[in-house]
Coordinates of C-alpha atoms in Angstrom, one line a residue:
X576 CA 4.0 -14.8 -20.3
X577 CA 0.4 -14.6 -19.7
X578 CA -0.7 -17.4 -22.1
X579 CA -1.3 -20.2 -19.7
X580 CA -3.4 -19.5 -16.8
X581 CA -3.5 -19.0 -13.7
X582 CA -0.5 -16.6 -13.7
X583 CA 0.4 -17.5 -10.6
X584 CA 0.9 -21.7 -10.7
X585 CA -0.9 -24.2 -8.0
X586 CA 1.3 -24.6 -4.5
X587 CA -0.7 -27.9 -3.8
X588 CA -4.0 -28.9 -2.6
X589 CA -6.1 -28.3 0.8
X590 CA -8.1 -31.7 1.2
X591 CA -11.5 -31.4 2.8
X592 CA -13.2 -33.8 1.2
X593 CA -13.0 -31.3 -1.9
X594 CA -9.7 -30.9 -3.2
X595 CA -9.1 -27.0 -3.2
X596 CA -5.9 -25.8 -4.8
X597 CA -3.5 -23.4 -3.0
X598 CA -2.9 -20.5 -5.3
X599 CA -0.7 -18.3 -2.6
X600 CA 2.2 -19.4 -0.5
X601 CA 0.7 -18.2 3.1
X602 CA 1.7 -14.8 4.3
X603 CA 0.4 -12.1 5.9
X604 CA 1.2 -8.5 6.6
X605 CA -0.2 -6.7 10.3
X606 CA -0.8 -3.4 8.0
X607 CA -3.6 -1.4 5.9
X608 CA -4.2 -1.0 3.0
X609 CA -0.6 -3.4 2.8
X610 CA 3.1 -3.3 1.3
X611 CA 3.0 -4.8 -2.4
X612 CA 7.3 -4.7 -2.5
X613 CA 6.7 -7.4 0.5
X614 CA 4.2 -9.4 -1.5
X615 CA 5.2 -13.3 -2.4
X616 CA 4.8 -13.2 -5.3
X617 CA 4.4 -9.8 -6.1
X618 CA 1.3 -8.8 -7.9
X619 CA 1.7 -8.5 -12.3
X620 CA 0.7 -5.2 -12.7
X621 CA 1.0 -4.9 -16.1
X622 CA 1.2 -6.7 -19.9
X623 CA 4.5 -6.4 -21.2
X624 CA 2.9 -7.6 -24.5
X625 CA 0.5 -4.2 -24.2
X626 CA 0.8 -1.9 -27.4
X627 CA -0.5 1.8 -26.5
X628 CA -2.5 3.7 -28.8
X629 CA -2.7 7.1 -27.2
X630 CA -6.2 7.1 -25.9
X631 CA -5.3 8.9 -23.1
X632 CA -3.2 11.2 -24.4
X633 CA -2.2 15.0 -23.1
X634 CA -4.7 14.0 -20.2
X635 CA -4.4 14.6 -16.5
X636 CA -5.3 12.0 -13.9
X637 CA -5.7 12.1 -10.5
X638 CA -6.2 8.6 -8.7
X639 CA -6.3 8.5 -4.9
X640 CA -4.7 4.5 -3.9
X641 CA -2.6 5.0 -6.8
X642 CA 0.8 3.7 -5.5
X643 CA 0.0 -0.4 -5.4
X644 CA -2.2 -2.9 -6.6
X645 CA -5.2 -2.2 -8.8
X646 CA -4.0 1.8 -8.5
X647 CA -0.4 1.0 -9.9
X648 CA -1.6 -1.2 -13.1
X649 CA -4.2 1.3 -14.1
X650 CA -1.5 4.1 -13.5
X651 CA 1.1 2.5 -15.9
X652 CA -1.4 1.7 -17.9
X653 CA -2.6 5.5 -18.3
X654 CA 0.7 6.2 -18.7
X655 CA 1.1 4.1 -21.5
X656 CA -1.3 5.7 -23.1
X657 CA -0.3 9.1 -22.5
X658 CA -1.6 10.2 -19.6
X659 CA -0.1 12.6 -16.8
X660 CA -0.5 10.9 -13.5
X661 CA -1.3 12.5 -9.8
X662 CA -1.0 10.0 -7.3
X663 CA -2.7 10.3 -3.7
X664 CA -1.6 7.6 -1.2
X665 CA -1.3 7.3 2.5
X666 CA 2.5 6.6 3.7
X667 CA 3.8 3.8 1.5
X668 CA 6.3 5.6 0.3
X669 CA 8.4 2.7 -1.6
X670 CA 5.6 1.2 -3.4
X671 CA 4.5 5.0 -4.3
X672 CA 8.3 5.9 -5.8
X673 CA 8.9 3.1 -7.6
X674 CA 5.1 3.7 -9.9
X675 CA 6.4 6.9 -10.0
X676 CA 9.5 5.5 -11.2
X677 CA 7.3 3.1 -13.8
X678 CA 5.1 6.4 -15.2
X679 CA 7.9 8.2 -15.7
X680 CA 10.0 5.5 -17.7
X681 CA 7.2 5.6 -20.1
X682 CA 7.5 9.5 -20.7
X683 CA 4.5 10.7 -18.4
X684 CA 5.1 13.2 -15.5
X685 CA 4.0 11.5 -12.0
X686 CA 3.7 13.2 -9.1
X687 CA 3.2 11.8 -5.5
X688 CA 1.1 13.3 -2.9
X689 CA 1.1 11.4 0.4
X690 CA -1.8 12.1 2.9
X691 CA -4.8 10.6 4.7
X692 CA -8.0 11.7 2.4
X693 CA -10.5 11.4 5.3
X694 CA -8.6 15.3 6.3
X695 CA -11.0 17.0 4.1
X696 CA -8.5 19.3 3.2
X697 CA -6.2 17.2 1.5
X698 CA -8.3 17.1 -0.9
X699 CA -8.4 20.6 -2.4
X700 CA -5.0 20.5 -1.6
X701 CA -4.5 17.7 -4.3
X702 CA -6.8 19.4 -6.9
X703 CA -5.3 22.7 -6.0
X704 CA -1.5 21.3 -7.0
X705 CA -2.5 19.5 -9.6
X706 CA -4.6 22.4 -11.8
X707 CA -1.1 24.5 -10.3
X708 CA 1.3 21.9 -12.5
X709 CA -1.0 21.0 -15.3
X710 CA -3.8 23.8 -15.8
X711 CA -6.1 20.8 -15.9
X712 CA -7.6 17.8 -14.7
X713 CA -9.3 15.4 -17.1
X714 CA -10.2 12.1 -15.1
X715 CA -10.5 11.3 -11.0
X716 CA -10.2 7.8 -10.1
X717 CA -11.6 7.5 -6.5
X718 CA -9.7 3.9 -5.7
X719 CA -8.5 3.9 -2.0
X720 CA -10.1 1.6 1.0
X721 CA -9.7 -0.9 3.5
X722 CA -11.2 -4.2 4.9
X723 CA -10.9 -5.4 8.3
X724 CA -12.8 -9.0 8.4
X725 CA -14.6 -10.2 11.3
X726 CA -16.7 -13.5 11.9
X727 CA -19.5 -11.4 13.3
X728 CA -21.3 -7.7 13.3
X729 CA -21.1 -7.8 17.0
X730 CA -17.1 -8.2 16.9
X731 CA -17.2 -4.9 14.2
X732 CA -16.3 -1.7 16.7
X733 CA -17.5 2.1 16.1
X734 CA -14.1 2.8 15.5
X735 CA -13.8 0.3 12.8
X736 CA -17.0 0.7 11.4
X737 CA -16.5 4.7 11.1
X738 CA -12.8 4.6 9.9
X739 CA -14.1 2.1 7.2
X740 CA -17.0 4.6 6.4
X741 CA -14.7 7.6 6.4
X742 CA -11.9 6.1 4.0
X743 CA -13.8 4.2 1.5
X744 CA -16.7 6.5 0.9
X745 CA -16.4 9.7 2.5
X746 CA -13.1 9.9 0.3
X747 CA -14.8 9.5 -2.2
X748 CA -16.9 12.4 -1.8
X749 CA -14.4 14.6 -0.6
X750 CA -12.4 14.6 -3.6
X751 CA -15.0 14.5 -5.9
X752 CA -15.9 17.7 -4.3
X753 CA -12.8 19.4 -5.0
X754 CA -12.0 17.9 -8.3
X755 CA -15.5 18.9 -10.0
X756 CA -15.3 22.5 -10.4
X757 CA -12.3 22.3 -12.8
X758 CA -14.1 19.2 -14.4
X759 CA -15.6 19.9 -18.4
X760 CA -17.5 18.5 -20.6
X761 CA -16.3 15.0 -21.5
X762 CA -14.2 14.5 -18.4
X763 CA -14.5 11.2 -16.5
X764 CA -14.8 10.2 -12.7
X765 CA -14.3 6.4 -12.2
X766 CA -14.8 4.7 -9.0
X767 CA -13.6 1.4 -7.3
X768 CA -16.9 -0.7 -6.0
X769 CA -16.3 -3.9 -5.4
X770 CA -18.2 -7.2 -6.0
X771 CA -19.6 -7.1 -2.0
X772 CA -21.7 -4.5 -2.8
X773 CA -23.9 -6.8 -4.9
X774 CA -23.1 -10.0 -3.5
X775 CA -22.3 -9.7 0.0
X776 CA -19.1 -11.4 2.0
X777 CA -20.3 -12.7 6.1
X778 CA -17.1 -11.5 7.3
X779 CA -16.9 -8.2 5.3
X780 CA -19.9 -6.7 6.4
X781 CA -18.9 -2.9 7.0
X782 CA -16.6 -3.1 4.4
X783 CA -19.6 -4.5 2.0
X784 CA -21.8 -1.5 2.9
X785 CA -19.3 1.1 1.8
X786 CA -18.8 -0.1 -1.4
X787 CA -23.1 -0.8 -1.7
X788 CA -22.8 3.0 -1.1
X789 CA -20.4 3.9 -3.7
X790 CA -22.3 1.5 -5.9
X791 CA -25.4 4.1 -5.5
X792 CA -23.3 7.1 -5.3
X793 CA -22.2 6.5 -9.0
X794 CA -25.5 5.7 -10.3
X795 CA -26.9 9.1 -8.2
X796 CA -23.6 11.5 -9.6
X797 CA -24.2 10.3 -13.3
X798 CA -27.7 11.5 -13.6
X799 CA -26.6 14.9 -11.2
X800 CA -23.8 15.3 -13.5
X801 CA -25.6 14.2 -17.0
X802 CA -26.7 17.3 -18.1
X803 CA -22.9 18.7 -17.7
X804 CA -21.8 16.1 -19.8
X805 CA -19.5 14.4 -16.8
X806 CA -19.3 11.1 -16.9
X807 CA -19.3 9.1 -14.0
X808 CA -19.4 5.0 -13.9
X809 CA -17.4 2.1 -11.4
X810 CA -15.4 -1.1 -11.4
X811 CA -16.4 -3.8 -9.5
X812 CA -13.4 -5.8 -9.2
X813 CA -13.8 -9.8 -7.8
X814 CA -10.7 -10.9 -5.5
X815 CA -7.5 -9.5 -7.3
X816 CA -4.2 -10.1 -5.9
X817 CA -3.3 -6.4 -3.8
X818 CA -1.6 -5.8 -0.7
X819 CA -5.0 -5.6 0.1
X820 CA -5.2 -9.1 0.1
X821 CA -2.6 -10.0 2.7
X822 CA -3.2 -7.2 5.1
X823 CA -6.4 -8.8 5.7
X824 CA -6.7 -12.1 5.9
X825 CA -5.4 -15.0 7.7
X826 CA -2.5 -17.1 5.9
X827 CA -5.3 -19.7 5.5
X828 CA -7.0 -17.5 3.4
X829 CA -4.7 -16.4 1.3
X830 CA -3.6 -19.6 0.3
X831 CA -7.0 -20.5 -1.3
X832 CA -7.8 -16.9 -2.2
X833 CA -10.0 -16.7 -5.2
X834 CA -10.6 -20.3 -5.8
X835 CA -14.1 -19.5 -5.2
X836 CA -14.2 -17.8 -8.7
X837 CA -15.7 -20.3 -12.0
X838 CA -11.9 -19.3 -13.0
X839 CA -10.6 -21.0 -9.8
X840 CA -7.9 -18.3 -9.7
X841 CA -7.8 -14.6 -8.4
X842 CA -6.9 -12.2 -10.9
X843 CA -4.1 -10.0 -11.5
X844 CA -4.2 -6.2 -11.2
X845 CA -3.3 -5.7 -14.8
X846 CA -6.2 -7.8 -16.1
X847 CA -8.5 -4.9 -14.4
X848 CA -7.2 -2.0 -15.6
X849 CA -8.3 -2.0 -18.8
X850 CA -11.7 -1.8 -17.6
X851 CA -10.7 1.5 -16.2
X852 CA -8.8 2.4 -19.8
X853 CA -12.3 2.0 -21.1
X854 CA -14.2 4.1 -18.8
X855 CA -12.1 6.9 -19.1
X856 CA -11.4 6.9 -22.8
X857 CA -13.7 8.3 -25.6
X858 CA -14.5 4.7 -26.8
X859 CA -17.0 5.1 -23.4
X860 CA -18.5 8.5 -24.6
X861 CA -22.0 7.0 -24.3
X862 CA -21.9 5.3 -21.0
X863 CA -22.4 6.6 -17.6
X864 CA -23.5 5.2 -14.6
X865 CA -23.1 1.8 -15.2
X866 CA -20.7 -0.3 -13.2
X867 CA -17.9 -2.9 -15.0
X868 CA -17.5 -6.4 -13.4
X869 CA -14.4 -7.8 -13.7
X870 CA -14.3 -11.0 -10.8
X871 CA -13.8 -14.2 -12.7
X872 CA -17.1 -15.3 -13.8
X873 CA -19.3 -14.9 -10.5
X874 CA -22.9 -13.7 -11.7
X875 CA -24.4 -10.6 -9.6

């Protein structure tokens, strides 16, 4: 299925002068972080050609955004490896019950809890239930955000700019402030950076800062958490095809979305998560703080 890239074939061509090719019928969707059930085409989320090994197994997860996109591919991919998975996700419920649906068809337990992470609360909340069902937690995933593009700094509001702030990094340090006093030796916290934090994007530019600051906010928690032997590293993903994706941009956009890569193709949720397999497994043991790109070839 996946032997002839891209996975997703050309629509046609936009010509300016330069022939671009038209990965993505035009859509879009007037919601954050997006629907992936009302994608077109949905996103692959994972390798049916996969074979487990147990890496992961008899260990708890907990991954806030873990309902859709990159969240639901490194999921079922934990689960496929054994893993127990708690997912935190905002209010989309149907893409949330059927990865539920997915992790438990592979014989891990799943269990939803819907909220809004930037209530501080929810977060002890979610660690509180989870060491209440499992007695442990093993690996946090930090992976929610959202984007909302504009052409210029002056068109980016206080609102938007602190509701950017407070769900793509504040999160993060919420529930990293929960999770880490049941955390041990050899446990794992992996967060989702993006390639904006080292390259920039003109029309992300809020958006762009938050994930500079997780960038640092790894590099800062691995040396605070070194001596406790708690790992703590990031993905930087390039433009991977999310309900992310749809929910921000124009259907312009999204018709030549990730063309810009030196793949000339966005990537697929499921060809990211095994960055995340590797950051959480032993085969990582002696890496922290280090961030993972995975964006198609573009050089930061």
């Amino acid at each position: 299925m996946f032997d002839n890239y891209p996975s997703i074939p050309y629509f046609g061509y936009k010509d300016e002068n330069v022939k671009t090719p038209i990965t993505f019928p035009a859509e879009h969707q007037d919601i954050q972080p997006g629907m992936e059930y009302k994608m077109n085409p949905l996103p692959i989320f994972e390798d049916p050609n996969y074979i487990p090994s147990g890496k992961l197994q008899n260990k708890t997860v907990i991954i806030s955004g873990g309902d859709s996109g990159i969240g639901r591919a490194i999921s079922i991919l934990f689960a496929k490896e054994g893993a127990d998975i708690v997912i935190n996700y905002f209010n989309e419920h149907e893409d949330a019950n059927y990865t539920k649906q997915l992790i438990e068809n592979y014989g891990s337990r799943c269990v939803l809890i819907p909220g809004d992470l930037r209530n501080e609360n929810l977060s002890k909340y979610i660690a509180d239930t989870t060491m209440n069902l499992f007695g442990k937690i093993d690996i946090l995933i930090n992976n929610c955000g959202v984007q909302f593009p504009q052409n210029s700094i002056l068109d980016i509001s206080s609102s938007q700019l602190r509701d950017t702030f407070e769900t793509n990094i504040f999160t993060f340090f919420h529930l990293t402030k929960a999770v880490l006093p049941h955390l041990k030796a050899h446990n794992s916290i992996i967060n989702t950076t993006s390639i904006t934090a080292f390259a920039g994007k003109k029309n992300l530019i809020d958006y762009s800062a938050t994930k500079g600051a997780i960038t640092v906010f790894t590099k800062s928690l691995a040396l605070s958490l070194a001596d406790q032997k708690i790992r703590v590293n990031a993905v930087a993903p390039g433009p991977i095809w999310t309900p992310l994706i749809p929910s921000s941009f124009n259907e312009e956009e999204i018709q030549i979305f990730g063309t810009e890569t030196p793949l000339k193709r966005a990537g697929q949720p499921f060809e990211l998560a095994p960055a995340y397999l590797y950051l959480a497994s032993d085969e990582s043991r002696y890496v922290t703080g280090q961030i993972i790109h995975v964006n198609g070839g573009t050089i930061v």
